[in-house]
Short mmCIF file of C-alpha atoms in Angstrom, two decimals:
data_model
loop_
_atom_site.label_atom_id
_atom_site.label_comp_id
_atom_site.label_asym_id
_atom_site.label_seq_id
_atom_site.Cartn_x
_atom_site.Cartn_y
_atom_site.Cartn_z
CA MET A 1 104.38 97.18 115.18
CA GLY A 2 104.15 96.16 111.64
CA GLU A 3 104.93 92.46 112.81
CA HIS A 4 102.11 90.20 110.86
CA TRP A 5 100.94 87.08 112.83
CA ALA A 6 102.38 84.62 110.44
CA GLY A 7 101.13 80.85 109.79
CA TYR A 8 100.85 78.31 106.96
CA ILE A 9 97.88 76.73 105.11
CA PHE A 10 98.72 73.89 103.25
CA ASN A 11 102.48 74.77 102.93
CA LEU A 12 101.82 78.43 102.12
CA HIS A 13 103.28 81.48 104.26
CA VAL A 14 100.25 83.48 105.37
CA HIS A 15 99.34 86.21 107.62
CA TRP A 16 96.48 85.52 109.57
CA ASP A 17 96.37 88.69 110.93
CA THR A 18 95.41 90.06 107.36
CA LEU A 19 93.16 87.49 106.78
CA LEU A 20 90.84 88.07 109.44
CA THR A 21 90.59 91.56 108.90
CA MET A 22 90.36 91.87 105.25
CA TRP A 23 87.26 89.05 106.00
CA PHE A 24 86.21 91.08 108.89
CA ALA A 25 85.93 94.37 106.44
CA MET A 26 84.21 92.10 103.62
CA ALA A 27 81.59 91.15 105.85
CA VAL A 28 81.07 94.91 107.01
CA VAL A 29 80.78 95.90 103.38
CA ILE A 30 78.25 92.96 102.28
CA ILE A 31 76.07 93.23 105.57
CA LEU A 32 75.99 96.95 105.08
CA SER A 33 75.04 96.69 101.44
CA PHE A 34 72.43 94.09 102.31
CA ILE A 35 70.55 96.62 104.76
CA MET A 36 70.70 99.39 102.45
CA THR A 37 69.18 97.43 99.42
CA ARG A 38 66.56 95.60 101.46
CA LYS A 39 62.91 96.76 100.97
CA LEU A 40 63.76 99.44 98.34
CA GLN A 41 60.65 101.79 97.88
CA ILE A 42 59.61 104.42 95.16
CA ILE A 43 59.84 106.64 97.83
CA PRO A 44 63.03 106.45 99.73
CA GLY A 45 63.61 106.04 103.57
CA LYS A 46 66.44 107.45 105.54
CA ILE A 47 68.91 104.16 104.62
CA GLN A 48 67.59 103.87 101.07
CA ALA A 49 68.17 107.79 100.55
CA VAL A 50 71.64 107.26 102.13
CA ALA A 51 72.86 103.97 99.44
CA GLU A 52 71.13 106.26 96.44
CA SER A 53 73.43 109.08 97.38
CA ILE A 54 76.41 106.68 97.70
CA LEU A 55 75.15 105.14 93.85
CA LYS A 56 74.87 108.65 92.65
CA PHE A 57 78.67 109.52 93.91
CA PHE A 58 79.85 106.63 92.01
CA MET A 59 77.76 107.12 88.61
CA GLY A 60 78.81 110.73 89.11
CA ASN A 61 82.77 109.59 89.18
CA LEU A 62 82.13 107.32 86.28
CA SER A 63 79.98 109.41 83.98
CA GLU A 64 83.01 110.29 81.79
CA VAL A 65 83.53 106.76 81.15
CA LYS A 66 81.97 104.94 78.18
CA ASP A 67 79.36 102.46 79.56
CA GLY A 68 80.59 104.07 82.95
CA ASN A 69 77.70 102.33 84.99
CA LYS A 70 78.75 98.89 84.22
CA HIS A 71 81.94 99.53 85.88
CA ILE A 72 80.40 100.61 89.60
CA PRO A 73 80.47 97.08 90.77
CA ILE A 74 83.84 97.12 90.70
CA VAL A 75 84.82 100.49 91.42
CA ALA A 76 82.27 100.97 94.47
CA SER A 77 83.46 96.82 95.84
CA LEU A 78 87.52 98.52 95.39
CA PHE A 79 86.11 102.08 97.29
CA LEU A 80 84.31 100.39 100.04
CA PHE A 81 86.46 97.60 101.07
CA ILE A 82 89.57 99.96 101.16
CA LEU A 83 87.71 102.81 103.05
CA VAL A 84 86.82 100.00 105.57
CA ALA A 85 90.10 98.37 105.83
CA ASN A 86 91.62 101.55 106.48
CA LEU A 87 89.55 102.84 108.89
CA MET A 88 89.97 99.41 111.21
CA GLY A 89 93.62 101.09 111.55
CA GLN A 90 92.09 103.73 113.67
CA LEU A 91 89.32 102.31 115.53
CA PRO A 92 88.69 99.77 118.02
CA LEU A 93 89.84 96.78 116.44
CA ARG A 94 93.44 98.52 116.48
CA LEU A 95 93.72 98.14 120.05
CA ILE A 96 93.39 94.30 120.35
CA HIS A 97 96.32 92.99 120.68
CA LEU A 98 96.87 89.08 120.34
CA LYS A 99 99.85 87.15 121.46
CA GLN A 100 100.39 86.00 118.21
CA GLY A 101 100.42 89.53 116.78
CA GLU A 102 98.25 92.49 116.26
CA LEU A 103 94.77 93.01 114.73
CA ALA A 104 95.36 96.29 112.26
CA SER A 105 94.29 97.16 108.94
CA PRO A 106 94.72 94.92 106.22
CA THR A 107 95.70 97.61 103.99
CA ASN A 108 99.06 98.08 105.86
CA ASP A 109 99.86 94.50 104.53
CA ILE A 110 101.59 94.80 100.99
CA ASN A 111 100.55 91.33 99.76
CA LEU A 112 96.75 92.86 99.93
CA THR A 113 97.67 95.89 98.60
CA ALA A 114 99.20 94.12 95.38
CA ALA A 115 96.46 91.68 95.49
CA LEU A 116 94.00 95.12 94.70
CA ALA A 117 96.31 96.03 92.20
CA VAL A 118 96.46 93.25 90.60
CA ILE A 119 92.68 92.88 90.05
CA VAL A 120 92.45 96.41 88.60
CA LEU A 121 95.03 95.49 86.05
CA ILE A 122 93.67 92.21 84.91
CA TYR A 123 89.86 94.23 84.97
CA TYR A 124 91.21 97.35 82.92
CA LEU A 125 92.92 94.94 80.95
CA PHE A 126 89.92 92.65 80.10
CA GLN A 127 88.03 95.87 79.30
CA GLY A 128 90.61 97.23 76.76
CA PHE A 129 90.81 93.59 74.81
CA LYS A 130 86.91 93.46 74.52
CA GLU A 131 86.92 96.93 73.34
CA LYS A 132 89.94 97.37 71.11
CA GLY A 133 91.07 93.72 70.34
CA ILE A 134 95.01 93.22 70.49
CA HIS A 135 95.05 97.27 69.25
CA ALA A 136 94.64 97.56 73.10
CA ILE A 137 98.43 97.50 73.42
CA TRP A 138 99.76 96.91 70.11
CA HIS A 139 100.16 100.12 68.01
CA GLY A 140 101.63 98.72 64.74
CA PHE A 141 104.32 97.45 63.30
CA ASN A 142 106.77 101.03 62.79
CA ILE A 143 108.97 102.61 65.30
CA THR A 144 106.04 104.75 66.45
CA GLY A 145 103.72 101.71 67.03
CA ILE A 146 106.65 99.93 68.49
CA ILE A 147 107.76 102.51 70.91
CA THR A 148 104.24 103.11 71.99
CA THR A 149 103.67 99.07 72.64
CA LEU A 150 106.68 99.11 75.04
CA VAL A 151 105.48 102.30 76.73
CA ASP A 152 102.34 100.64 77.51
CA ILE A 153 103.32 97.21 78.48
CA LEU A 154 105.99 99.41 80.87
CA GLU A 155 102.72 101.27 82.31
CA MET A 156 101.01 97.91 82.39
CA ILE A 157 104.11 96.38 85.27
CA THR A 158 104.49 100.13 86.92
CA ARG A 159 100.45 101.12 87.31
CA PRO A 160 99.96 98.28 89.88
CA LEU A 161 103.19 98.67 91.34
CA SER A 162 102.30 102.27 92.02
CA LEU A 163 98.69 101.36 93.35
CA ALA A 164 100.06 98.89 95.60
CA LEU A 165 102.67 100.76 97.26
CA ARG A 166 100.83 103.91 97.76
CA LEU A 167 98.11 102.47 99.78
CA PHE A 168 100.54 100.35 101.71
CA ALA A 169 103.01 103.08 102.45
CA ASN A 170 100.46 105.80 103.61
CA ILE A 171 98.16 103.32 105.77
CA LEU A 172 101.17 101.67 107.47
CA ALA A 173 103.15 105.24 108.08
CA GLY A 174 99.76 106.72 109.61
CA GLU A 175 99.34 103.32 111.73
CA ILE A 176 103.29 103.52 113.00
CA LEU A 177 102.47 107.35 113.72
CA VAL A 178 99.39 106.87 115.88
CA SER A 179 101.45 104.00 117.66
CA VAL A 180 104.57 106.39 118.29
CA VAL A 181 101.95 108.84 119.70
CA LEU A 182 100.13 106.67 121.87
CA GLY A 183 103.06 105.90 123.62
CA LEU A 184 104.41 109.32 124.10
CA CYS A 185 100.72 110.26 125.39
CA ALA A 186 98.02 108.00 125.81
CA PHE A 187 95.43 110.81 126.45
CA ALA A 188 95.03 113.94 124.46
CA ALA A 189 97.67 113.73 121.89
CA PRO A 190 96.66 110.94 119.79
CA VAL A 191 93.21 112.43 118.82
CA PRO A 192 94.49 115.03 116.33
CA VAL A 193 96.48 111.80 114.73
CA ILE A 194 93.77 109.93 114.71
CA LEU A 195 91.65 112.32 113.27
CA PHE A 196 93.93 113.00 110.60
CA GLU A 197 94.42 109.36 109.83
CA ILE A 198 90.66 108.83 109.52
CA PHE A 199 90.89 111.83 107.13
CA VAL A 200 93.72 109.75 105.20
CA ALA A 201 91.85 106.76 104.88
CA PHE A 202 89.03 108.61 103.14
CA ILE A 203 91.22 110.25 100.66
CA GLN A 204 93.63 106.79 100.12
CA ALA A 205 90.39 105.15 99.47
CA PHE A 206 89.09 108.15 96.98
CA VAL A 207 92.96 108.15 95.25
CA PHE A 208 92.62 104.46 94.47
CA MET A 209 89.30 104.68 92.85
CA MET A 210 90.13 107.37 90.71
CA LEU A 211 93.14 105.69 89.54
CA THR A 212 91.12 103.01 88.57
CA ILE A 213 88.31 104.75 87.22
CA ALA A 214 91.33 106.81 85.03
CA TYR A 215 93.01 103.35 83.93
CA ILE A 216 89.36 101.87 83.00
CA THR A 217 89.12 105.40 80.95
CA SER A 218 92.58 104.79 79.17
CA ALA A 219 91.80 101.11 78.47
CA VAL A 220 88.24 101.63 76.76
CA SER A 221 88.98 105.03 75.11
CA ASN A 222 89.06 105.17 71.47
CA GLU A 223 92.35 107.58 71.78
CA HIS A 224 95.86 106.82 70.94
#
């Protein structure tokens, strides 16, 4: 448990299981999005109604952010991808074992969660500089301004680290717990644990999304 199917691409060390499950998660999100947005009508059908409800969910969470709707693409993409990726650690794909290694949730790999955190960092910094210019991180050439600038720079380092470690640790711990329970009793005992981990999968995707929104809000806000 926890070992990855390692290999090389152009002398770069990669985890093949993470790449495969990551691509699978992306494919699921893209296909579902395509299905839900086909043949849109004024009077929505069941699928369109679900799609509109999901969109309203993101719009509601971004309602307090300046120009919140323009951030929906990245926020929605992160949430849906992380949710599907998290659930892959509990659904039937988790039962597939290859001789090269396991096929588990791609979010149990710190490399992927770190990449997602860096994407968030780049995005909210870009939005901050677009909104405020250099004042997004520079607060003046005085004691208070310099200290505030240093604190902001420190936050830039700790925020993605916190995002990456929180998601990675929770998903990996949950999969280890399920594997241990399966080893002890392969029948009824794992069911409550698996149901709890499915709940955790939703919570972790939601927390990642809300922290992303909080970082975007702080970047574009005019308050100091």
